[in-house]
């Protein structure tokens, strides 16, 4: 290639001077007869009547070669806009070693396309926005109407992944507020529960769980199957790392709690009434609230961490909560004390 200098008007970076020979002579046709990107992109864009080419900044240096090819073929070149690199939050390049993933991996992780697109546009810019970015998700047609190349960032864009969580939380809420989309979401939860745990759950149970989780802890569908929520779908065995087995006294207390919970009137079984009844049991039995809560948690969900006992009671419902307490309370006992 000759040392000709092109004064390229980059639609993002502005006037840019580039030498044609900066990268050396290009290969246009490989030995197997197939064209390289340099030739193929020029021919393909011309045939498809492309007016604007938007691509990564790493291709800016190759643009003079492509302009020379347009000249040689007697074609009018499109406008070129080169986009900044996406970087990690610490400014380093995205890489698999640092957690960068293929785009389809995000789908498997429970992220929705609209959440991911909004996340990327937040980093790269290019849009007129009339509201604070965290307030809503923008639809593709809104993005198209508000896109402006002049607003695309020129500097490398650092990805703030907590923002992706927020966007996906909004995407989940949008779907749960749409009856057809909500039905699809609930059906998918049922499918995963069956596949993952071998458990058949009714649509009513799934709806109850999802609506409860959506209040504060639902970022994506996979949150419903995290370790601290598996108790919702299946009775888990007690965590062996949680301490000594249940004692005779502990199991008697659990039965006492079960009877108290069963006595809560229909329509009043919520975390506040559960807490009131638990406090009454603690007072009457002269036992330690913290230790009793620990025992209830193990009896109900099998692990020491997760939602509060009141939340667990709400999400499981009165019948299942009482059943699990009685199931543990009636097992053969070990003569030890929790006091």
Tab-separated table of C-alpha atoms in Angstrom:
chain	number	residue	atom	x	y	z
A	1	UNK	CA	0.000	0.000	0.000
A	2	UNK	CA	1.141	3.567	-0.672
A	3	UNK	CA	1.715	6.063	2.174
A	4	UNK	CA	-1.359	8.095	1.240
A	5	UNK	CA	-2.958	9.867	4.219
A	6	UNK	CA	-6.722	9.885	4.534
A	7	UNK	CA	-8.495	12.621	6.434
A	8	UNK	CA	-11.329	10.488	7.723
A	9	UNK	CA	-14.411	12.132	9.215
A	10	UNK	CA	-15.197	9.604	11.920
A	11	UNK	CA	-18.801	10.124	13.037
A	12	UNK	CA	-17.775	9.507	16.656
A	13	UNK	CA	-14.161	10.652	16.917
A	14	UNK	CA	-14.345	13.498	14.420
A	15	UNK	CA	-11.565	14.376	11.909
A	16	UNK	CA	-8.931	11.610	11.989
A	17	UNK	CA	-5.739	11.350	9.924
A	18	UNK	CA	-4.781	7.784	8.977
A	19	UNK	CA	-2.078	6.448	6.666
A	20	UNK	CA	-3.073	3.729	4.238
A	21	UNK	CA	0.137	1.765	4.821
A	22	UNK	CA	0.045	1.771	8.634
A	23	UNK	CA	-0.816	-1.945	8.784
A	24	UNK	CA	1.087	-3.047	5.699
A	25	UNK	CA	-0.296	-4.671	2.558
A	26	UNK	CA	-3.631	-6.430	3.201
A	27	UNK	CA	-4.507	-9.952	2.103
A	28	UNK	CA	-7.774	-9.779	0.134
A	29	UNK	CA	-8.172	-13.393	-1.027
A	30	UNK	CA	-6.914	-16.345	1.033
A	31	UNK	CA	-5.168	-19.357	-0.497
A	32	UNK	CA	-8.427	-21.333	-0.310
A	33	UNK	CA	-10.140	-18.729	-2.485
A	34	UNK	CA	-12.255	-17.168	0.271
A	35	UNK	CA	-12.137	-13.398	0.776
A	36	UNK	CA	-10.803	-11.865	3.969
A	37	UNK	CA	-12.815	-9.400	6.033
A	38	UNK	CA	-11.125	-6.448	4.308
A	39	UNK	CA	-12.651	-7.317	0.929
A	40	UNK	CA	-15.808	-9.075	2.111
A	41	UNK	CA	-17.070	-6.224	4.301
A	42	UNK	CA	-16.641	-3.691	1.489
A	43	UNK	CA	-18.487	-5.807	-1.085
A	44	UNK	CA	-21.191	-6.896	1.337
A	45	UNK	CA	-21.878	-3.380	2.614
A	46	UNK	CA	-22.100	-2.028	-0.921
A	47	UNK	CA	-24.460	-4.787	-2.063
A	48	UNK	CA	-26.663	-4.217	0.988
A	49	UNK	CA	-26.650	-0.441	0.433
A	50	UNK	CA	-25.267	0.238	3.890
A	51	UNK	CA	-25.070	3.976	4.581
A	52	UNK	CA	-23.413	3.930	8.028
A	53	UNK	CA	-20.845	1.478	9.378
A	54	UNK	CA	-20.609	1.297	13.172
A	55	UNK	CA	-17.856	-0.924	14.495
A	56	UNK	CA	-15.243	-1.168	17.226
A	57	UNK	CA	-12.415	1.358	17.484
A	58	UNK	CA	-9.893	-1.406	16.761
A	59	UNK	CA	-11.045	-1.287	13.115
A	60	UNK	CA	-10.395	2.427	12.671
A	61	UNK	CA	-6.785	1.835	11.589
A	62	UNK	CA	-7.991	-0.487	8.797
A	63	UNK	CA	-10.485	2.023	7.419
A	64	UNK	CA	-8.040	3.588	4.868
A	65	UNK	CA	-7.636	0.149	3.258
A	66	UNK	CA	-11.388	-0.128	2.927
A	67	UNK	CA	-11.662	3.368	1.487
A	68	UNK	CA	-9.028	2.489	-1.119
A	69	UNK	CA	-11.059	-0.596	-2.049
A	70	UNK	CA	-14.192	1.529	-2.481
A	71	UNK	CA	-12.177	3.821	-4.764
A	72	UNK	CA	-10.760	0.905	-6.770
A	73	UNK	CA	-14.237	-0.556	-7.259
A	74	UNK	CA	-15.745	2.807	-8.156
A	75	UNK	CA	-18.219	2.790	-5.266
A	76	UNK	CA	-19.274	5.531	-2.885
A	77	UNK	CA	-18.171	4.599	0.660
A	78	UNK	CA	-20.567	4.717	3.614
A	79	UNK	CA	-20.024	6.918	6.668
A	80	UNK	CA	-17.850	5.346	9.354
A	81	UNK	CA	-18.366	5.565	13.112
A	82	UNK	CA	-16.014	3.744	15.439
A	83	UNK	CA	-17.148	2.776	18.905
A	84	UNK	CA	-15.102	2.782	22.133
A	85	UNK	CA	-14.028	-0.395	23.890
A	86	UNK	CA	-16.002	-1.899	26.752
A	87	UNK	CA	-13.872	-2.290	29.880
A	88	UNK	CA	-14.158	-3.809	33.327
A	89	UNK	CA	-15.057	-1.529	36.225
A	90	UNK	CA	-11.356	-1.273	37.125
A	91	UNK	CA	-10.430	-0.086	33.622
A	92	UNK	CA	-8.907	-3.388	32.488
A	93	UNK	CA	-9.902	-5.096	29.238
A	94	UNK	CA	-12.761	-7.567	29.264
A	95	UNK	CA	-11.486	-11.122	29.292
A	96	UNK	CA	-12.725	-14.591	30.206
A	97	UNK	CA	-10.250	-14.673	33.092
A	98	UNK	CA	-12.003	-11.655	34.586
A	99	UNK	CA	-15.523	-12.940	34.086
A	100	UNK	CA	-16.429	-11.667	30.615
A	101	UNK	CA	-18.876	-14.115	29.021
A	102	UNK	CA	-20.440	-14.948	25.706
A	103	UNK	CA	-23.698	-13.115	25.153
A	104	UNK	CA	-25.799	-16.297	25.435
A	105	UNK	CA	-24.326	-16.961	28.880
A	106	UNK	CA	-26.249	-13.977	30.177
A	107	UNK	CA	-29.473	-15.595	28.990
A	108	UNK	CA	-28.607	-18.761	30.901
A	109	UNK	CA	-27.917	-16.643	33.975
A	110	UNK	CA	-31.424	-15.211	33.800
A	111	UNK	CA	-30.788	-11.808	32.240
A	112	UNK	CA	-33.314	-10.441	29.757
A	113	UNK	CA	-32.374	-8.848	26.392
A	114	UNK	CA	-33.939	-5.479	27.240
A	115	UNK	CA	-31.980	-5.332	30.503
A	116	UNK	CA	-28.707	-6.136	28.756
A	117	UNK	CA	-29.297	-3.635	25.934
A	118	UNK	CA	-30.120	-0.823	28.384
A	119	UNK	CA	-27.032	-1.737	30.400
A	120	UNK	CA	-24.778	-1.479	27.355
A	121	UNK	CA	-26.273	1.803	26.185
A	122	UNK	CA	-25.679	3.246	29.643
A	123	UNK	CA	-21.979	2.478	29.231
A	124	UNK	CA	-21.610	3.533	25.596
A	125	UNK	CA	-23.950	6.509	25.455
A	126	UNK	CA	-25.534	7.742	22.226
A	127	UNK	CA	-29.037	8.444	23.476
A	128	UNK	CA	-31.145	11.390	24.579
A	129	UNK	CA	-32.742	10.449	27.879
A	130	UNK	CA	-35.440	12.484	29.570
A	131	UNK	CA	-35.396	10.546	32.840
A	132	UNK	CA	-32.688	9.377	35.252
A	133	UNK	CA	-31.201	6.181	33.851
A	134	UNK	CA	-32.192	4.013	36.820
A	135	UNK	CA	-35.885	4.962	36.637
A	136	UNK	CA	-36.938	2.817	33.698
A	137	UNK	CA	-36.057	0.492	30.848
A	138	UNK	CA	-36.144	1.953	27.346
A	139	UNK	CA	-37.705	-0.068	24.545
A	140	UNK	CA	-35.812	-0.615	21.286
A	141	UNK	CA	-38.147	1.675	19.354
A	142	UNK	CA	-37.560	4.433	21.927
A	143	UNK	CA	-33.823	3.934	21.609
A	144	UNK	CA	-34.049	4.167	17.828
A	145	UNK	CA	-36.000	7.425	18.085
A	146	UNK	CA	-33.524	8.913	20.553
A	147	UNK	CA	-30.238	7.662	19.089
A	148	UNK	CA	-27.619	10.293	18.242
A	149	UNK	CA	-24.115	9.381	17.078
A	150	UNK	CA	-22.865	12.687	18.438
A	151	UNK	CA	-23.637	11.448	21.964
A	152	UNK	CA	-21.654	8.202	21.746
A	153	UNK	CA	-18.812	8.164	24.259
A	154	UNK	CA	-15.312	8.571	22.857
A	155	UNK	CA	-13.509	7.200	25.876
A	156	UNK	CA	-13.392	3.514	26.762
A	157	UNK	CA	-16.571	2.532	28.613
A	158	UNK	CA	-16.320	0.940	32.049
A	159	UNK	CA	-19.098	-1.535	32.793
A	160	UNK	CA	-20.849	-1.125	36.140
A	161	UNK	CA	-22.319	-4.623	36.575
A	162	UNK	CA	-24.527	-3.770	39.595
A	163	UNK	CA	-26.492	-1.624	37.124
A	164	UNK	CA	-27.227	-4.758	35.109
A	165	UNK	CA	-28.799	-6.259	38.231
A	166	UNK	CA	-31.014	-3.205	38.619
A	167	UNK	CA	-32.056	-3.252	34.976
A	168	UNK	CA	-32.896	-6.933	35.138
A	169	UNK	CA	-34.935	-6.378	38.291
A	170	UNK	CA	-36.968	-3.853	36.323
A	171	UNK	CA	-37.273	-6.288	33.415
A	172	UNK	CA	-38.675	-8.936	35.749
A	173	UNK	CA	-41.190	-6.468	37.190
A	174	UNK	CA	-42.337	-5.456	33.703
A	175	UNK	CA	-43.026	-9.072	32.861
A	176	UNK	CA	-44.866	-9.715	36.109
A	177	UNK	CA	-47.069	-6.672	35.437
A	178	UNK	CA	-48.118	-8.073	32.063
A	179	UNK	CA	-50.608	-10.985	32.373
A	180	UNK	CA	-49.332	-12.851	29.255
A	181	UNK	CA	-45.668	-12.366	30.238
A	182	UNK	CA	-46.390	-13.263	33.850
A	183	UNK	CA	-48.007	-16.518	32.727
A	184	UNK	CA	-44.860	-17.380	30.744
A	185	UNK	CA	-42.644	-16.522	33.729
A	186	UNK	CA	-44.674	-18.694	36.100
A	187	UNK	CA	-44.716	-21.579	33.635
A	188	UNK	CA	-40.938	-21.383	33.329
A	189	UNK	CA	-40.585	-21.499	37.119
A	190	UNK	CA	-42.776	-24.609	37.217
A	191	UNK	CA	-40.653	-26.231	34.524
A	192	UNK	CA	-37.379	-25.522	36.336
A	193	UNK	CA	-38.732	-26.763	39.676
A	194	UNK	CA	-39.779	-30.030	38.028
A	195	UNK	CA	-36.449	-30.382	36.232
A	196	UNK	CA	-34.247	-29.361	39.168
A	197	UNK	CA	-36.054	-30.937	42.127
A	198	UNK	CA	-38.421	-33.465	40.575
A	199	UNK	CA	-41.278	-31.654	42.298
A	200	UNK	CA	-44.668	-30.864	40.812
A	201	UNK	CA	-45.917	-27.533	42.147
A	202	UNK	CA	-49.221	-25.913	41.343
A	203	UNK	CA	-49.530	-22.629	39.501
A	204	UNK	CA	-51.047	-21.114	42.642
A	205	UNK	CA	-47.986	-22.021	44.735
A	206	UNK	CA	-45.614	-20.660	42.098
A	207	UNK	CA	-47.585	-17.425	41.840
A	208	UNK	CA	-47.504	-17.019	45.618
A	209	UNK	CA	-43.738	-17.574	45.785
A	210	UNK	CA	-42.957	-15.281	42.852
A	211	UNK	CA	-45.131	-12.444	44.124
A	212	UNK	CA	-43.521	-12.717	47.548
A	213	UNK	CA	-39.980	-12.773	46.118
A	214	UNK	CA	-40.700	-9.895	43.729
A	215	UNK	CA	-41.197	-7.547	46.668
A	216	UNK	CA	-37.487	-7.332	47.456
A	217	UNK	CA	-35.304	-10.240	46.396
A	218	UNK	CA	-36.066	-11.080	42.762
A	219	UNK	CA	-33.409	-9.891	40.305
A	220	UNK	CA	-33.767	-12.766	37.884
A	221	UNK	CA	-35.526	-16.103	37.714
A	222	UNK	CA	-32.498	-17.988	39.030
A	223	UNK	CA	-32.809	-16.172	42.363
A	224	UNK	CA	-35.828	-18.371	43.050
A	225	UNK	CA	-33.560	-21.430	43.079
A	226	UNK	CA	-30.694	-20.045	45.170
A	227	UNK	CA	-29.545	-22.162	48.114
A	228	UNK	CA	-31.341	-20.010	50.678
A	229	UNK	CA	-34.688	-20.404	48.875
A	230	UNK	CA	-34.613	-24.068	47.923
A	231	UNK	CA	-36.680	-24.857	51.001
A	232	UNK	CA	-39.621	-23.267	49.187
A	233	UNK	CA	-39.688	-26.045	46.596
A	234	UNK	CA	-38.512	-29.057	48.581
A	235	UNK	CA	-38.053	-30.093	52.221
A	236	UNK	CA	-34.294	-30.167	52.673
A	237	UNK	CA	-32.465	-32.386	55.170
A	238	UNK	CA	-30.965	-30.588	58.121
A	239	UNK	CA	-27.526	-29.077	57.450
A	240	UNK	CA	-24.944	-31.293	59.155
A	241	UNK	CA	-22.808	-28.223	59.889
A	242	UNK	CA	-25.600	-26.551	61.843
A	243	UNK	CA	-24.691	-28.080	65.209
A	244	UNK	CA	-26.039	-30.844	67.458
A	245	UNK	CA	-29.181	-32.846	66.540
A	246	UNK	CA	-32.551	-31.635	67.780
A	247	UNK	CA	-33.042	-32.386	71.470
A	248	UNK	CA	-36.109	-33.705	73.253
A	249	UNK	CA	-36.800	-30.270	74.686
A	250	UNK	CA	-36.262	-28.566	71.339
A	251	UNK	CA	-38.673	-30.897	69.580
A	252	UNK	CA	-41.282	-30.365	72.247
A	253	UNK	CA	-40.904	-26.633	71.750
A	254	UNK	CA	-41.256	-27.047	67.999
A	255	UNK	CA	-44.508	-28.928	68.544
A	256	UNK	CA	-45.646	-26.153	70.848
A	257	UNK	CA	-44.813	-23.586	68.175
A	258	UNK	CA	-46.666	-25.677	65.574
A	259	UNK	CA	-49.790	-25.716	67.726
A	260	UNK	CA	-49.525	-21.959	68.224
A	261	UNK	CA	-49.113	-21.356	64.475
A	262	UNK	CA	-52.063	-23.616	63.698
A	263	UNK	CA	-54.189	-21.446	65.958
A	264	UNK	CA	-53.684	-18.262	63.946
A	265	UNK	CA	-57.039	-17.455	62.292
A	266	UNK	CA	-57.441	-17.740	58.528
A	267	UNK	CA	-56.350	-14.586	56.744
A	268	UNK	CA	-54.057	-13.463	59.569
A	269	UNK	CA	-51.114	-15.774	58.949
A	270	UNK	CA	-48.439	-13.180	58.206
A	271	UNK	CA	-45.014	-12.359	59.612
A	272	UNK	CA	-46.315	-9.927	62.229
A	273	UNK	CA	-48.819	-12.410	63.712
A	274	UNK	CA	-46.253	-15.212	63.485
A	275	UNK	CA	-43.800	-13.068	65.458
A	276	UNK	CA	-46.431	-12.310	68.107
A	277	UNK	CA	-47.228	-15.992	68.589
A	278	UNK	CA	-43.547	-16.904	68.744
A	279	UNK	CA	-42.966	-14.312	71.450
A	280	UNK	CA	-45.855	-15.780	73.430
A	281	UNK	CA	-44.329	-19.273	73.201
A	282	UNK	CA	-40.948	-17.916	74.315
A	283	UNK	CA	-42.492	-16.178	77.303
A	284	UNK	CA	-44.639	-19.108	78.367
A	285	UNK	CA	-41.852	-21.661	77.910
A	286	UNK	CA	-39.205	-19.382	79.470
A	287	UNK	CA	-36.800	-20.200	76.644
A	288	UNK	CA	-34.358	-18.219	74.528
A	289	UNK	CA	-35.859	-16.550	71.431
A	290	UNK	CA	-32.638	-16.615	69.428
A	291	UNK	CA	-32.108	-20.343	70.004
A	292	UNK	CA	-35.726	-21.123	69.259
A	293	UNK	CA	-35.552	-19.181	65.985
A	294	UNK	CA	-32.432	-21.150	65.074
A	295	UNK	CA	-34.247	-24.433	65.732
A	296	UNK	CA	-37.311	-23.348	63.732
A	297	UNK	CA	-35.129	-22.335	60.797
A	298	UNK	CA	-33.395	-25.720	60.775
A	299	UNK	CA	-36.687	-27.562	61.078
A	300	UNK	CA	-38.345	-25.635	58.293
A	301	UNK	CA	-35.601	-25.066	55.711
A	302	UNK	CA	-32.654	-27.203	56.864
A	303	UNK	CA	-30.074	-24.396	56.791
A	304	UNK	CA	-29.002	-21.591	59.110
A	305	UNK	CA	-29.175	-18.738	56.588
A	306	UNK	CA	-31.978	-17.343	54.496
A	307	UNK	CA	-35.164	-15.310	54.948
A	308	UNK	CA	-36.414	-14.494	58.440
A	309	UNK	CA	-38.637	-17.022	60.192
A	310	UNK	CA	-41.601	-14.712	59.632
A	311	UNK	CA	-40.886	-14.574	55.902
A	312	UNK	CA	-40.455	-18.347	55.722
A	313	UNK	CA	-43.835	-18.776	57.400
A	314	UNK	CA	-45.479	-16.395	54.939
A	315	UNK	CA	-44.007	-17.982	51.864
A	316	UNK	CA	-44.662	-21.582	52.887
A	317	UNK	CA	-48.135	-20.823	54.135
A	318	UNK	CA	-49.716	-21.924	57.391
A	319	UNK	CA	-50.367	-25.554	56.488
A	320	UNK	CA	-46.887	-26.365	55.171
A	321	UNK	CA	-45.118	-24.374	57.909
A	322	UNK	CA	-46.989	-26.274	60.623
A	323	UNK	CA	-46.465	-29.595	58.836
A	324	UNK	CA	-42.696	-29.176	58.755
A	325	UNK	CA	-42.517	-28.191	62.418
A	326	UNK	CA	-44.572	-31.206	63.452
A	327	UNK	CA	-42.590	-33.509	61.177
A	328	UNK	CA	-39.394	-32.663	63.055
A	329	UNK	CA	-41.070	-32.491	66.455
A	330	UNK	CA	-42.364	-36.052	66.152
A	331	UNK	CA	-39.062	-37.703	65.165
A	332	UNK	CA	-37.156	-39.903	67.678
A	333	UNK	CA	-35.389	-37.615	70.117
A	334	UNK	CA	-31.988	-37.135	71.749
A	335	UNK	CA	-31.952	-36.150	75.418
A	336	UNK	CA	-30.151	-32.815	75.282
A	337	UNK	CA	-31.199	-29.234	76.069
A	338	UNK	CA	-31.033	-26.015	74.039
A	339	UNK	CA	-30.754	-23.856	77.189
